[in-house]
């Protein structure tokens, strides 16, 4: 049976290739993701290890809890160095400073790629702790000198000797570039701008005079890192210090990178799973058709004594071979893809430090298992059906496999699954569990919905084919009608072909609806809540110094300015979004949607220890007016507040809003993450915005000034970028489903050889045959698209209704829907090219001889 | 035969001269036809007989314009068809030729009526309603018109196929083993239907068969052996044909 299976595959290479392509793409995505993320992880591991080679113990400020946003380390008093120096076993010691600082070159801001913060780091030149190797020039040795990483230098054409400015929280500082370095052997840390300067300059520029952020210590020979760490910990004897070995520090940093990457990894895996699900529909279809075509052959095997189990084994072996070969090809393709992507990143100078490609066991095992299991599952039902072929079929012309007993009920089972799936999705959306649990529930729900829809689809084919085909037939006449009738002749087959397309298109529409909901609700919220004319933010989403508010206020044409600050905060152990505002300015610029009888008069209570709580947060945690809350900041400080008012705002000021007095108790650096400016009545928008831009260019060049309209465009652009990535990833599943349409049509042409030959014999031209197949393809594609559209809209609606309390609102993305329909027609035309050509090539004679 | 051949050429529906057909090349070449001359006049019902491999199917395919001879000429009415390209042949088939197949070859997703109208549909023409009605009556399909092939018996399906072939009023209908897939009683009905279409409608029919009793309904029986016409004569009864066939095998 193995031999027959292999012969079968070899005899139909095109079919095999097309069947395999779905699995190849899906498994390639899995293995490629593994290789790429492993490579990046490995590279950062290496870098952190190498950076800490000579460092046995590292002392830094201990954060009160794990940061959600990667907050910068806080400074500690520099005299801690002297205290550690006297600990027995200490060989060398160095205090250093790191913070956020970018460059201004020829009036233009130079910073990290992709919105990552730019780093400003001190370098004493001590070789023991130094991870920097200078490839050009030398390290900064006196005040006013800096060096930058090689990647940033080459990307921005910086040369040694160049005069630049360093932009930090204390303003702009002129400096001379004296050197270009590699960090721990890497030319770039994923596009991060690293500027190095002397300790003195770093402290001055970062407003940390007399302070450091980290102490590196090396042990004398004979003293172990662990022992030294314990001794230093005992000497310092304060919970405000984090004392760890160099190894622990490297591991911790690597872990941070890893958890960031795992989000990307899981996202890619979700799309790989979608691609494989779509591929499953295609494989199911191909196997069903080929078995239907081989009825006589299978029946003949039965007549010469093959048992049902042997027939089944034969189909399963074929599926196994396809799954195995396709997965292996997929793994290779994935590795190549990862290498290609890496080379592309390198070419764009956002080169990640290169570690060699390492292929772990999971890189091979996971895609292999997924690919084989998916193929087997998809082929299982056709394989079982094959066993129902009666031996007598061998003697009959046009024998067909008897319908399975379940066949009649599948649409109803599907409908059940569809409804249950929708309910599960709804429950998932509304549940309060962890993100993973919510996503897991929603995922299971969506999966049921998709499968259910696939099964229900069969009942929709005839009516849809008629509805779609009627106008087309009216325009194009009889060839279109034949195409339509062909599309509706085997509803099960057309259903699973269209279902594959439905999944991709449904998800595209779903994502579009969802993003649209987020966008419109966010814009609504801005329009409702924020009365500012200009909105100013840091270009890498870092906080701006509080002085930025004064800079805006001093600009001509500006009437009032409100800075919104935030610090990572917990209340009763819950991470809570916190907004700090100046109560005196707030009523001018922010319009609160008061609840429980509140009014703007409440804002004055924020000058004391009053706090305002967002309605949703208050309801979720049982908070009401008069309650006392204790805020704990990530820096270990805390402040007690009294709840004085409740407002509704699920979009912008979520969580808790406090006054700047309380804010100063929580953090030493009351920075602002958002500066909202309002113009004097009658001031000119363009002129005032230009004036603001000029002010910020001079004082805080990382602050980007946007008008309301520009801010909307900016947010829109950010969301569209994410949407674009999702579309590209979903395009993969749509391509797989198109391959499904192609292969189904090819098999149909093969199956209908005699029919097509008869039509040619009675006078159909090649053109007529070609357009008949093309119409069949287009109608199938439109069916898939329409069902996908409706499904996507329903899912989007359910999701958004579930998130209504978050302020999301449902709207139909008409533009996207039209685009999707047009694309479906084009896709149908494209998919028909090969099958239609093949059908047109059939000679009437061949058709008659064909048996 | 010579009497008929003398009759005027204007009544000649099909004329083949020196038709040869060789499949393959060199050592593996097979000569299916080795020089066949044949002329059919309007209203003639010709049965082509011969043992397997005698070339009877090949001859029919060439006469119908769905295969090309290696050498020789074939005329349908006053057109020489071997020099026509695919498109011209296709258009010719729409008007000049009708087919009846052994396995009916109806489109499963169309109704009996739609199958009947298919050649007209393809050609973008309308069937003559009176002629269509006459055919529906003659084939006795009146109550079955909206059924799909799967809901029809073999005989009914073949009657649909015959109606389909006759509806365009072709110059000649080719029937390839039209009873080969039917039981003898149903086969007899089909043969009677073909006979009537010749007698009542003046249809010219070429029927390829290996069944002596089917052939006995024809006006003329042509025997092929090894790619050559070995006997060509008038009406024969079943046992006569059987004897000739026995001699050929």
Coordinates of N, CA and C in Angstrom, one line a residue, chain A residues 347-420:
Chain A
X347 N 20.4 45.0 6.2 CA 20.6 45.9 5.1 C 20.0 47.3 5.5
X348 N 19.0 47.3 6.3 CA 18.4 48.6 6.8 C 19.1 49.1 8.0
X349 N 20.2 48.5 8.4 CA 21.0 49.0 9.4 C 20.3 49.0 10.8
X350 N 19.3 48.2 10.9 CA 18.7 48.0 12.2 C 19.1 46.6 12.6
X351 N 20.3 46.2 12.1 CA 20.9 44.9 12.3 C 20.8 44.6 13.7
X352 N 20.3 43.4 13.9 CA 20.4 42.9 15.3 C 21.8 42.2 15.4
X353 N 22.3 42.3 16.6 CA 23.6 41.6 16.8 C 23.5 40.2 16.2
X354 N 24.5 39.8 15.4 CA 24.3 38.5 14.8 C 24.9 37.4 15.7
X355 N 24.1 36.5 16.0 CA 24.5 35.3 16.6 C 24.2 34.3 15.5
X356 N 24.9 33.2 15.5 CA 24.7 32.2 14.4 C 23.3 31.7 14.5
X357 N 22.9 31.1 13.4 CA 21.5 30.5 13.4 C 21.6 29.2 14.2
X358 N 20.8 29.1 15.2 CA 20.8 27.8 15.9 C 19.4 27.2 15.8
X359 N 19.4 25.9 15.4 CA 18.1 25.3 15.2 C 17.9 24.3 16.4
X360 N 16.9 24.7 17.3 CA 16.6 23.9 18.4 C 15.7 22.7 18.0
X361 N 15.6 21.8 18.9 CA 14.7 20.6 18.7 C 13.3 21.1 18.4
X362 N 12.8 22.1 19.1 CA 11.4 22.5 19.0 C 11.2 23.2 17.6
X363 N 12.2 23.8 17.0 CA 12.1 24.4 15.7 C 11.7 23.3 14.7
X364 N 12.2 22.1 14.9 CA 11.9 21.0 13.9 C 10.6 20.3 14.4
X365 N 10.6 19.9 15.7 CA 9.5 19.0 16.2 C 8.1 19.7 16.1
X366 N 8.0 20.9 16.5 CA 6.7 21.6 16.6 C 6.1 21.7 15.2
X367 N 6.8 22.3 14.2 CA 6.2 22.4 12.9 C 5.9 21.0 12.3
X368 N 6.8 20.1 12.5 CA 6.6 18.7 12.0 C 5.3 18.1 12.5
X369 N 5.2 18.2 13.9 CA 4.0 17.6 14.5 C 2.7 18.3 14.0
X370 N 2.8 19.6 14.0 CA 1.6 20.4 13.6 C 1.2 20.1 12.1
X371 N 2.2 20.1 11.3 CA 2.0 19.8 9.8 C 1.4 18.4 9.6
X372 N 2.0 17.4 10.2 CA 1.5 16.0 10.0 C 0.1 15.8 10.6
X373 N 0.0 16.3 11.9 CA -1.3 16.1 12.5 C -2.5 16.8 11.7
X374 N -2.2 18.1 11.3 CA -3.2 18.8 10.6 C -3.6 18.1 9.3
X375 N -2.6 17.6 8.6 CA -2.9 16.9 7.3 C -3.7 15.6 7.6
X376 N -3.3 14.9 8.6 CA -4.0 13.6 8.9 C -5.4 13.9 9.3
X377 N -5.6 14.9 10.2 CA -7.0 15.3 10.6 C -7.9 15.6 9.4
X378 N -7.3 16.4 8.5 CA -8.0 16.9 7.4 C -8.4 15.7 6.5
X379 N -7.5 14.7 6.4 CA -7.8 13.6 5.5 C -8.6 12.5 6.1
X380 N -8.9 12.6 7.4 CA -9.5 11.5 8.1 C -10.9 11.2 7.6
X381 N -11.7 12.3 7.5 CA -13.1 12.0 7.0 C -13.2 11.5 5.6
X382 N -12.4 12.0 4.7 CA -12.4 11.4 3.4 C -11.9 10.0 3.4
X383 N -10.9 9.7 4.3 CA -10.4 8.3 4.4 C -11.5 7.3 4.9
X384 N -12.3 7.8 5.8 CA -13.4 7.0 6.4 C -14.4 6.8 5.3
X385 N -14.7 7.9 4.5 CA -15.7 7.8 3.5 C -15.2 6.7 2.4
X386 N -13.9 6.7 2.2 CA -13.4 5.8 1.1 C -13.7 4.3 1.5
X387 N -13.8 4.1 2.8 CA -14.0 2.7 3.2 C -15.5 2.3 2.9
X388 N -16.4 3.2 2.6 CA -17.8 2.9 2.4 C -18.0 2.5 0.9
X389 N -17.0 2.6 0.1 CA -17.2 2.3 -1.3 C -17.4 0.7 -1.4
X390 N -18.5 0.4 -2.1 CA -18.9 -1.0 -2.3 C -18.1 -1.6 -3.4
X391 N -17.7 -2.9 -3.3 CA -16.9 -3.5 -4.4 C -17.7 -3.4 -5.7
X392 N -19.0 -3.5 -5.7 CA -19.8 -3.6 -6.9 C -19.6 -2.3 -7.8
X393 N -19.2 -1.2 -7.1 CA -19.0 0.1 -7.8 C -18.0 -0.1 -9.0
X394 N -17.2 -1.0 -8.9 CA -16.2 -1.2 -9.9 C -16.9 -1.5 -11.2
X395 N -18.0 -2.1 -11.2 CA -18.7 -2.6 -12.4 C -19.7 -1.5 -13.0
X396 N -19.8 -0.5 -12.2 CA -20.9 0.5 -12.6 C -20.2 1.7 -13.2
X397 N -20.9 2.2 -14.2 CA -20.5 3.5 -14.8 C -21.0 4.6 -13.8
X398 N -20.0 5.6 -13.5 CA -20.4 6.7 -12.7 C -20.8 6.4 -11.3
X399 N -20.2 5.4 -10.7 CA -20.6 5.1 -9.4 C -20.1 6.2 -8.4
X400 N -20.8 6.5 -7.4 CA -20.4 7.5 -6.4 C -20.3 6.9 -5.0
X401 N -19.6 7.5 -4.2 CA -19.5 7.0 -2.8 C -20.9 7.3 -2.1
X402 N -21.4 6.3 -1.4 CA -22.7 6.6 -0.7 C -22.4 7.7 0.3
X403 N -23.4 8.6 0.5 CA -23.3 9.7 1.5 C -23.2 9.1 2.8
X404 N -22.4 9.7 3.7 CA -22.3 9.2 5.0 C -23.6 9.5 5.8
X405 N -23.9 8.7 6.8 CA -25.2 8.8 7.5 C -25.3 10.2 8.1
X406 N -24.1 10.8 8.4 CA -24.1 12.1 9.1 C -24.3 13.2 8.1
X407 N -24.1 12.9 6.8 CA -24.1 14.0 5.8 C -25.3 14.9 5.9
X408 N -26.5 14.3 6.1 CA -27.7 15.1 6.2 C -27.7 16.1 7.3
X409 N -27.1 15.7 8.4 CA -27.2 16.5 9.6 C -26.0 17.5 9.8
X410 N -25.0 17.3 8.9 CA -23.8 18.2 9.1 C -24.2 19.7 9.2
X411 N -25.0 20.2 8.3 CA -25.3 21.7 8.4 C -25.9 22.0 9.8
X412 N -26.7 21.1 10.3 CA -27.4 21.4 11.6 C -26.3 21.3 12.8
X413 N -25.5 20.3 12.7 CA -24.4 20.2 13.6 C -23.5 21.5 13.6
X414 N -23.3 21.9 12.3 CA -22.5 23.1 12.1 C -23.2 24.3 12.7
X415 N -24.5 24.4 12.5 CA -25.2 25.6 13.0 C -25.1 25.6 14.6
X416 N -25.2 24.4 15.1 CA -25.0 24.3 16.6 C -23.7 24.8 17.0
X417 N -22.6 24.3 16.3 CA -21.3 24.7 16.6 C -21.1 26.2 16.5
X418 N -21.8 26.8 15.4 CA -21.7 28.2 15.2 C -22.3 29.0 16.3
X419 N -23.5 28.6 16.8 CA -24.1 29.3 17.9 C -23.3 29.2 19.2
X420 N -22.9 27.9 19.5 CA -22.1 27.7 20.7 C -20.8 28.5 20.6

